[in-house]
Amino acid sequence: MDPVIEMREVSKYFGSFKALNNVNLKVSKGEKVVVCGPSGSGKSTLVRCVCRLEKHDEGTLEVLGSKLTKDEKSTLSIKSKVSMVFQQFNLFPHLSVIDNLILGPTKALGLSRKDALDRAYTFLERVKIPEQAEKKPGLLSGGQQQRVAIARALCLEPEIMLFDEPTSALDPEMIAEVLDVILDLAKEGMTMVVVTHEMGFARKAADRVIFMDKGEILEENTPANFFKKPQTERSKLFLNQVLNH
Amino acid sequence: MNFHIRLYAFLIFFLLTGCSGESGNWGWYVIDPSTKSGWTNIKFLVAGFGATILLSLIAAFISIILGLIVALPSLSSNWFLRSCNRVYVEFIRAIPLLPMLFWVFYGLPVIFKSLGLQVEIDAFWGAVITLAVSDSAFTAEIYRAGIQSIAKGQREAAQTIGLSYTQTMRYVIFPQALRRILPPLANQFIYIVKMSAFASVIGMQELTRRANEIVVTEYRPLEIYTLLILEYLVLVLVISFGVRWLEKKLGSNESAMN
């Protein structure tokens, strides 16, 4: 199957710091990839390059068949087809939940307000909080806010969903409700790249686990093998720390 | 608020009556509404409100628009646009108001003339241009600070849901920045009202000019300038209350926001 994300020798610099170092990665349609690794290993930069919040400096990156370059025009070809869920939710605080959801569909996709509302309520029900539609995001719990953020991303009906540590800013008891929503999505066949430290989620949902350190992909493995016999010393150490804390 | 009103009332009462004495050097008669000449003087002085208000309003309006136009390049990732903004702000901010007023009123017509243009600049528009341009450097900085204070994640989220730069600004950044921009912008408006007094030196018939003219004929500077100060105080207080009201309206859901 044709990959929907293909990275070849991709590097990214922040000043003289090399955040991504010759990264090669293919993600096929419908695949769920979990990216893990210690902080500062380039996981976030990897997904941010895919949705063009960062622009890579070297190598080639193709998303949904379009070659992405530093040229802004290349970004347009994947506009609203790649959605992102952030660690800090990044909901728009001045808009109600429902207005957060319809902003993209009405302004970026050109949907009518009515169609956008229909779509928004469908996804609010999917994330199980239709009753919060009229509230401002600030009144919601962290878990609810992140579920709204997921619904907002889904409202664009994207082909790829990226998650950048979606549960890292949540209280422990709220992690499950968010992971459940993401698991449901995974079952429906959405292509997903999830940066997370939730190894339980990786075990349950991932087709592949990618382990990164210092901007490089050190290991690419099935979840079963990754947890049973990690291939590098670095990933062994990492797993020990994450699983036995 | 009650306390404030009482404080101001006391201040006004004190200024008008407290320091006057029958035998002293006070001459409140120049602005005594019970005498015919006093009442004429008061009417003449108060008639300056119209010009001061109109001058300030137009200047503030232009400054708010101009400031935004000047601020936008400062948010660009293009260094050339950013430095255009820097040069404008640093240059305009460095010119004191009075020299700029002289330059616009006496100098600008010469430039127009040498270009073969028949443009007359009267005292009113000379003052409007000067106040607006001088203030635009400050409003531009207020816009920039307000917009930059909105977290980077907001812009990123807007980008990932497919909004263009203009849409991001219009629907996400400006509405949030507005509440932070409004109080300092109101401050600038008060500043414009006060600085409009400079227009008196080029012959604009506003509050200060009129006060000066009465002082020349009556030779009662203390009494007349006291009234002048009170006139500005009233004006500024009205603006302040208006802005408070507007802030409250805009910030009615403040607790729901972060």
PDB file of N, CA and C in Angstrom, chain A residues 6-80:
ATOM      1  N   GLU A   6       5.655   9.760   4.090  1.00  0.00           N
ATOM      2  CA  GLU A   6       6.940   9.166   3.790  1.00  0.00           C
ATOM      3  C   GLU A   6       8.050  10.179   4.040  1.00  0.00           C
ATOM      4  N   MET A   7       8.956   9.823   4.967  1.00  0.00           N
ATOM      5  CA  MET A   7      10.087  10.699   5.273  1.00  0.00           C
ATOM      6  C   MET A   7      11.348  10.005   4.817  1.00  0.00           C
ATOM      7  N   ARG A   8      12.166  10.746   4.089  1.00  0.00           N
ATOM      8  CA  ARG A   8      13.451  10.182   3.666  1.00  0.00           C
ATOM      9  C   ARG A   8      14.572  11.136   4.068  1.00  0.00           C
ATOM     10  N   GLU A   9      15.446  10.640   4.925  1.00  0.00           N
ATOM     11  CA  GLU A   9      16.621  11.415   5.344  1.00  0.00           C
ATOM     12  C   GLU A   9      16.235  12.811   5.827  1.00  0.00           C
ATOM     13  N   VAL A  10      15.149  12.925   6.596  1.00  0.00           N
ATOM     14  CA  VAL A  10      14.673  14.240   7.017  1.00  0.00           C
ATOM     15  C   VAL A  10      15.456  14.745   8.229  1.00  0.00           C
ATOM     16  N   SER A  11      15.959  15.964   8.107  1.00  0.00           N
ATOM     17  CA  SER A  11      16.639  16.605   9.232  1.00  0.00           C
ATOM     18  C   SER A  11      16.028  17.973   9.494  1.00  0.00           C
ATOM     19  N   LYS A  12      16.086  18.355  10.763  1.00  0.00           N
ATOM     20  CA  LYS A  12      15.541  19.661  11.149  1.00  0.00           C
ATOM     21  C   LYS A  12      16.461  20.293  12.193  1.00  0.00           C
ATOM     22  N   TYR A  13      16.821  21.529  11.981  1.00  0.00           N
ATOM     23  CA  TYR A  13      17.698  22.234  12.906  1.00  0.00           C
ATOM     24  C   TYR A  13      16.944  23.356  13.604  1.00  0.00           C
ATOM     25  N   PHE A  14      17.254  23.540  14.897  1.00  0.00           N
ATOM     26  CA  PHE A  14      16.862  24.775  15.576  1.00  0.00           C
ATOM     27  C   PHE A  14      18.163  25.478  15.912  1.00  0.00           C
ATOM     28  N   GLY A  15      18.554  26.456  15.103  1.00  0.00           N
ATOM     29  CA  GLY A  15      19.880  27.034  15.246  1.00  0.00           C
ATOM     30  C   GLY A  15      20.893  25.961  14.921  1.00  0.00           C
ATOM     31  N   SER A  16      21.795  25.687  15.849  1.00  0.00           N
ATOM     32  CA  SER A  16      22.785  24.648  15.580  1.00  0.00           C
ATOM     33  C   SER A  16      22.359  23.296  16.158  1.00  0.00           C
ATOM     34  N   PHE A  17      21.222  23.294  16.879  1.00  0.00           N
ATOM     35  CA  PHE A  17      20.735  22.049  17.466  1.00  0.00           C
ATOM     36  C   PHE A  17      19.983  21.224  16.424  1.00  0.00           C
ATOM     37  N   LYS A  18      20.402  19.961  16.302  1.00  0.00           N
ATOM     38  CA  LYS A  18      19.774  19.107  15.304  1.00  0.00           C
ATOM     39  C   LYS A  18      18.639  18.332  15.959  1.00  0.00           C
ATOM     40  N   ALA A  19      17.407  18.791  15.710  1.00  0.00           N
ATOM     41  CA  ALA A  19      16.254  18.186  16.376  1.00  0.00           C
ATOM     42  C   ALA A  19      15.841  16.878  15.706  1.00  0.00           C
ATOM     43  N   LEU A  20      16.011  16.793  14.399  1.00  0.00           N
ATOM     44  CA  LEU A  20      15.757  15.551  13.680  1.00  0.00           C
ATOM     45  C   LEU A  20      17.005  15.233  12.871  1.00  0.00           C
ATOM     46  N   ASN A  21      17.419  13.969  12.944  1.00  0.00           N
ATOM     47  CA  ASN A  21      18.675  13.591  12.299  1.00  0.00           C
ATOM     48  C   ASN A  21      18.436  12.426  11.339  1.00  0.00           C
ATOM     49  N   ASN A  22      18.380  12.737  10.048  1.00  0.00           N
ATOM     50  CA  ASN A  22      18.202  11.710   9.015  1.00  0.00           C
ATOM     51  C   ASN A  22      17.103  10.708   9.334  1.00  0.00           C
ATOM     52  N   VAL A  23      15.917  11.217   9.512  1.00  0.00           N
ATOM     53  CA  VAL A  23      14.803  10.345   9.878  1.00  0.00           C
ATOM     54  C   VAL A  23      14.170   9.722   8.635  1.00  0.00           C
ATOM     55  N   ASN A  24      14.029   8.414   8.659  1.00  0.00           N
ATOM     56  CA  ASN A  24      13.310   7.693   7.607  1.00  0.00           C
ATOM     57  C   ASN A  24      12.090   7.037   8.223  1.00  0.00           C
ATOM     58  N   LEU A  25      10.935   7.291   7.637  1.00  0.00           N
ATOM     59  CA  LEU A  25       9.720   6.741   8.214  1.00  0.00           C
ATOM     60  C   LEU A  25       8.637   6.651   7.154  1.00  0.00           C
ATOM     61  N   LYS A  26       7.945   5.506   7.145  1.00  0.00           N
ATOM     62  CA  LYS A  26       6.784   5.374   6.261  1.00  0.00           C
ATOM     63  C   LYS A  26       5.584   5.015   7.107  1.00  0.00           C
ATOM     64  N   VAL A  27       4.484   5.686   6.856  1.00  0.00           N
ATOM     65  CA  VAL A  27       3.232   5.339   7.518  1.00  0.00           C
ATOM     66  C   VAL A  27       2.200   5.064   6.434  1.00  0.00           C
ATOM     67  N   SER A  28       1.586   3.876   6.498  1.00  0.00           N
ATOM     68  CA  SER A  28       0.592   3.524   5.485  1.00  0.00           C
ATOM     69  C   SER A  28      -0.790   3.970   5.927  1.00  0.00           C
ATOM     70  N   LYS A  29      -1.704   3.995   4.979  1.00  0.00           N
ATOM     71  CA  LYS A  29      -3.080   4.381   5.273  1.00  0.00           C
ATOM     72  C   LYS A  29      -3.666   3.428   6.308  1.00  0.00           C
ATOM     73  N   GLY A  30      -4.308   4.004   7.305  1.00  0.00           N
ATOM     74  CA  GLY A  30      -4.958   3.193   8.326  1.00  0.00           C
ATOM     75  C   GLY A  30      -4.032   2.692   9.420  1.00  0.00           C
ATOM     76  N   GLU A  31      -2.754   2.987   9.298  1.00  0.00           N
ATOM     77  CA  GLU A  31      -1.804   2.492  10.280  1.00  0.00           C
ATOM     78  C   GLU A  31      -1.784   3.379  11.527  1.00  0.00           C
ATOM     79  N   LYS A  32      -1.534   2.754  12.676  1.00  0.00           N
ATOM     80  CA  LYS A  32      -1.391   3.512  13.918  1.00  0.00           C
ATOM     81  C   LYS A  32       0.030   3.373  14.415  1.00  0.00           C
ATOM     82  N   VAL A  33       0.704   4.494  14.467  1.00  0.00           N
ATOM     83  CA  VAL A  33       2.105   4.476  14.874  1.00  0.00           C
ATOM     84  C   VAL A  33       2.254   5.241  16.172  1.00  0.00           C
ATOM     85  N   VAL A  34       2.868   4.619  17.150  1.00  0.00           N
ATOM     86  CA  VAL A  34       3.147   5.309  18.402  1.00  0.00           C
ATOM     87  C   VAL A  34       4.619   5.691  18.416  1.00  0.00           C
ATOM     88  N   VAL A  35       4.878   6.958  18.727  1.00  0.00           N
ATOM     89  CA  VAL A  35       6.254   7.438  18.808  1.00  0.00           C
ATOM     90  C   VAL A  35       6.569   7.695  20.270  1.00  0.00           C
ATOM     91  N   CYS A  36       7.638   7.055  20.765  1.00  0.00           N
ATOM     92  CA  CYS A  36       8.017   7.329  22.146  1.00  0.00           C
ATOM     93  C   CYS A  36       9.508   7.613  22.225  1.00  0.00           C
ATOM     94  N   GLY A  37       9.937   7.990  23.395  1.00  0.00           N
ATOM     95  CA  GLY A  37      11.335   8.341  23.583  1.00  0.00           C
ATOM     96  C   GLY A  37      11.458   9.404  24.655  1.00  0.00           C
ATOM     97  N   PRO A  38      12.675   9.617  25.166  1.00  0.00           N
ATOM     98  CA  PRO A  38      12.859  10.606  26.225  1.00  0.00           C
ATOM     99  C   PRO A  38      12.571  12.023  25.719  1.00  0.00           C
ATOM    100  N   SER A  39      12.377  12.962  26.660  1.00  0.00           N
ATOM    101  CA  SER A  39      12.063  14.324  26.215  1.00  0.00           C
ATOM    102  C   SER A  39      13.269  14.910  25.492  1.00  0.00           C
ATOM    103  N   GLY A  40      12.980  15.724  24.508  1.00  0.00           N
ATOM    104  CA  GLY A  40      14.039  16.306  23.696  1.00  0.00           C
ATOM    105  C   GLY A  40      14.559  15.363  22.633  1.00  0.00           C
ATOM    106  N   SER A  41      13.837  14.251  22.397  1.00  0.00           N
ATOM    107  CA  SER A  41      14.349  13.285  21.436  1.00  0.00           C
ATOM    108  C   SER A  41      13.880  13.575  20.014  1.00  0.00           C
ATOM    109  N   GLY A  42      13.000  14.573  19.858  1.00  0.00           N
ATOM    110  CA  GLY A  42      12.563  14.951  18.517  1.00  0.00           C
ATOM    111  C   GLY A  42      11.207  14.404  18.127  1.00  0.00           C
ATOM    112  N   LYS A  43      10.488  13.762  19.100  1.00  0.00           N
ATOM    113  CA  LYS A  43       9.179  13.188  18.791  1.00  0.00           C
ATOM    114  C   LYS A  43       8.197  14.251  18.317  1.00  0.00           C
ATOM    115  N   SER A  44       8.112  15.336  19.101  1.00  0.00           N
ATOM    116  CA  SER A  44       7.169  16.390  18.744  1.00  0.00           C
ATOM    117  C   SER A  44       7.549  17.035  17.419  1.00  0.00           C
ATOM    118  N   THR A  45       8.839  17.289  17.253  1.00  0.00           N
ATOM    119  CA  THR A  45       9.304  17.912  16.015  1.00  0.00           C
ATOM    120  C   THR A  45       8.905  17.057  14.820  1.00  0.00           C
ATOM    121  N   LEU A  46       8.971  15.742  14.983  1.00  0.00           N
ATOM    122  CA  LEU A  46       8.602  14.830  13.899  1.00  0.00           C
ATOM    123  C   LEU A  46       7.149  15.055  13.452  1.00  0.00           C
ATOM    124  N   VAL A  47       6.216  15.047  14.415  1.00  0.00           N
ATOM    125  CA  VAL A  47       4.821  15.225  14.018  1.00  0.00           C
ATOM    126  C   VAL A  47       4.544  16.660  13.590  1.00  0.00           C
ATOM    127  N   ARG A  48       5.258  17.606  14.197  1.00  0.00           N
ATOM    128  CA  ARG A  48       5.044  19.004  13.805  1.00  0.00           C
ATOM    129  C   ARG A  48       5.535  19.268  12.381  1.00  0.00           C
ATOM    130  N   CYS A  49       6.531  18.505  11.939  1.00  0.00           N
ATOM    131  CA  CYS A  49       6.975  18.639  10.546  1.00  0.00           C
ATOM    132  C   CYS A  49       5.910  18.109   9.593  1.00  0.00           C
ATOM    133  N   VAL A  50       5.223  17.047  10.014  1.00  0.00           N
ATOM    134  CA  VAL A  50       4.211  16.448   9.138  1.00  0.00           C
ATOM    135  C   VAL A  50       3.035  17.407   8.932  1.00  0.00           C
ATOM    136  N   CYS A  51       2.651  18.146  10.003  1.00  0.00           N
ATOM    137  CA  CYS A  51       1.525  19.064   9.824  1.00  0.00           C
ATOM    138  C   CYS A  51       1.996  20.482   9.530  1.00  0.00           C
ATOM    139  N   ARG A  52       3.267  20.646   9.255  1.00  0.00           N
ATOM    140  CA  ARG A  52       3.863  21.902   8.784  1.00  0.00           C
ATOM    141  C   ARG A  52       3.875  23.019   9.820  1.00  0.00           C
ATOM    142  N   LEU A  53       3.785  22.667  11.098  1.00  0.00           N
ATOM    143  CA  LEU A  53       4.030  23.695  12.101  1.00  0.00           C
ATOM    144  C   LEU A  53       5.528  23.972  12.154  1.00  0.00           C
ATOM    145  N   GLU A  54       6.309  22.979  11.710  1.00  0.00           N
ATOM    146  CA  GLU A  54       7.745  23.180  11.513  1.00  0.00           C
ATOM    147  C   GLU A  54       8.054  22.766  10.081  1.00  0.00           C
ATOM    148  N   LYS A  55       9.078  23.389   9.528  1.00  0.00           N
ATOM    149  CA  LYS A  55       9.476  23.014   8.173  1.00  0.00           C
ATOM    150  C   LYS A  55      10.853  22.361   8.237  1.00  0.00           C
ATOM    151  N   HIS A  56      10.949  21.153   7.676  1.00  0.00           N
ATOM    152  CA  HIS A  56      12.223  20.440   7.753  1.00  0.00           C
ATOM    153  C   HIS A  56      13.267  21.123   6.872  1.00  0.00           C
ATOM    154  N   ASP A  57      14.538  20.900   7.225  1.00  0.00           N
ATOM    155  CA  ASP A  57      15.615  21.586   6.502  1.00  0.00           C
ATOM    156  C   ASP A  57      16.233  20.716   5.416  1.00  0.00           C
ATOM    157  N   GLU A  58      16.323  19.412   5.686  1.00  0.00           N
ATOM    158  CA  GLU A  58      16.954  18.527   4.703  1.00  0.00           C
ATOM    159  C   GLU A  58      16.092  17.288   4.490  1.00  0.00           C
ATOM    160  N   GLY A  59      16.316  16.649   3.367  1.00  0.00           N
ATOM    161  CA  GLY A  59      15.589  15.410   3.074  1.00  0.00           C
ATOM    162  C   GLY A  59      14.248  15.688   2.409  1.00  0.00           C
ATOM    163  N   THR A  60      13.535  14.597   2.085  1.00  0.00           N
ATOM    164  CA  THR A  60      12.229  14.790   1.455  1.00  0.00           C
ATOM    165  C   THR A  60      11.131  14.253   2.351  1.00  0.00           C
ATOM    166  N   LEU A  61      10.014  14.944   2.308  1.00  0.00           N
ATOM    167  CA  LEU A  61       8.857  14.577   3.115  1.00  0.00           C
ATOM    168  C   LEU A  61       7.627  14.639   2.225  1.00  0.00           C
ATOM    169  N   GLU A  62       6.974  13.490   2.062  1.00  0.00           N
ATOM    170  CA  GLU A  62       5.739  13.461   1.271  1.00  0.00           C
ATOM    171  C   GLU A  62       4.588  13.085   2.172  1.00  0.00           C
ATOM    172  N   VAL A  63       3.526  13.867   2.109  1.00  0.00           N
ATOM    173  CA  VAL A  63       2.327  13.578   2.876  1.00  0.00           C
ATOM    174  C   VAL A  63       1.152  13.523   1.913  1.00  0.00           C
ATOM    175  N   LEU A  64       0.408  12.436   1.943  1.00  0.00           N
ATOM    176  CA  LEU A  64      -0.745  12.237   1.052  1.00  0.00           C
ATOM    177  C   LEU A  64      -0.382  12.503  -0.405  1.00  0.00           C
ATOM    178  N   GLY A  65       0.813  12.056  -0.773  1.00  0.00           N
ATOM    179  CA  GLY A  65       1.223  12.169  -2.165  1.00  0.00           C
ATOM    180  C   GLY A  65       1.790  13.515  -2.578  1.00  0.00           C
ATOM    181  N   SER A  66       1.773  14.507  -1.662  1.00  0.00           N
ATOM    182  CA  SER A  66       2.349  15.803  -2.022  1.00  0.00           C
ATOM    183  C   SER A  66       3.704  15.972  -1.366  1.00  0.00           C
ATOM    184  N   LYS A  67       4.634  16.466  -2.146  1.00  0.00           N
ATOM    185  CA  LYS A  67       5.955  16.733  -1.609  1.00  0.00           C
ATOM    186  C   LYS A  67       5.915  18.069  -0.880  1.00  0.00           C
ATOM    187  N   LEU A  68       6.322  18.059   0.378  1.00  0.00           N
ATOM    188  CA  LEU A  68       6.263  19.284   1.163  1.00  0.00           C
ATOM    189  C   LEU A  68       7.632  19.952   1.197  1.00  0.00           C
ATOM    190  N   THR A  69       7.637  21.241   0.893  1.00  0.00           N
ATOM    191  CA  THR A  69       8.885  22.006   0.899  1.00  0.00           C
ATOM    192  C   THR A  69       8.725  23.214   1.799  1.00  0.00           C
ATOM    193  N   LYS A  70       9.762  24.068   1.819  1.00  0.00           N
ATOM    194  CA  LYS A  70       9.653  25.289   2.629  1.00  0.00           C
ATOM    195  C   LYS A  70       8.664  26.267   2.029  1.00  0.00           C
ATOM    196  N   ASP A  71       8.311  26.047   0.771  1.00  0.00           N
ATOM    197  CA  ASP A  71       7.355  26.908   0.102  1.00  0.00           C
ATOM    198  C   ASP A  71       5.976  26.749   0.738  1.00  0.00           C
ATOM    199  N   GLU A  72       5.382  27.884   1.131  1.00  0.00           N
ATOM    200  CA  GLU A  72       4.069  27.835   1.785  1.00  0.00           C
ATOM    201  C   GLU A  72       3.020  27.145   0.910  1.00  0.00           C
ATOM    202  N   LYS A  73       3.189  27.274  -0.402  1.00  0.00           N
ATOM    203  CA  LYS A  73       2.167  26.723  -1.303  1.00  0.00           C
ATOM    204  C   LYS A  73       2.057  25.208  -1.155  1.00  0.00           C
ATOM    205  N   SER A  74       3.180  24.549  -0.861  1.00  0.00           N
ATOM    206  CA  SER A  74       3.131  23.091  -0.726  1.00  0.00           C
ATOM    207  C   SER A  74       2.302  22.695   0.490  1.00  0.00           C
ATOM    208  N   THR A  75       2.239  23.600   1.488  1.00  0.00           N
ATOM    209  CA  THR A  75       1.442  23.328   2.682  1.00  0.00           C
ATOM    210  C   THR A  75      -0.045  23.283   2.348  1.00  0.00           C
ATOM    211  N   LEU A  76      -0.450  24.107   1.376  1.00  0.00           N
ATOM    212  CA  LEU A  76      -1.870  24.197   1.022  1.00  0.00           C
ATOM    213  C   LEU A  76      -2.441  22.860   0.568  1.00  0.00           C
ATOM    214  N   SER A  77      -1.581  22.034  -0.063  1.00  0.00           N
ATOM    215  CA  SER A  77      -2.081  20.772  -0.602  1.00  0.00           C
ATOM    216  C   SER A  77      -2.552  19.817   0.502  1.00  0.00           C
ATOM    217  N   ILE A  78      -2.039  19.987   1.722  1.00  0.00           N
ATOM    218  CA  ILE A  78      -2.482  19.095   2.806  1.00  0.00           C
ATOM    219  C   ILE A  78      -3.375  19.831   3.799  1.00  0.00           C
ATOM    220  N   LYS A  79      -3.720  21.092   3.471  1.00  0.00           N
ATOM    221  CA  LYS A  79      -4.520  21.912   4.379  1.00  0.00           C
ATOM    222  C   LYS A  79      -5.783  21.173   4.813  1.00  0.00           C
ATOM    223  N   SER A  80      -5.980  21.113   6.101  1.00  0.00           N
ATOM    224  CA  SER A  80      -7.135  20.472   6.755  1.00  0.00           C
ATOM    225  C   SER A  80      -7.271  18.974   6.470  1.00  0.00           C
TER     226      SER A  80
END
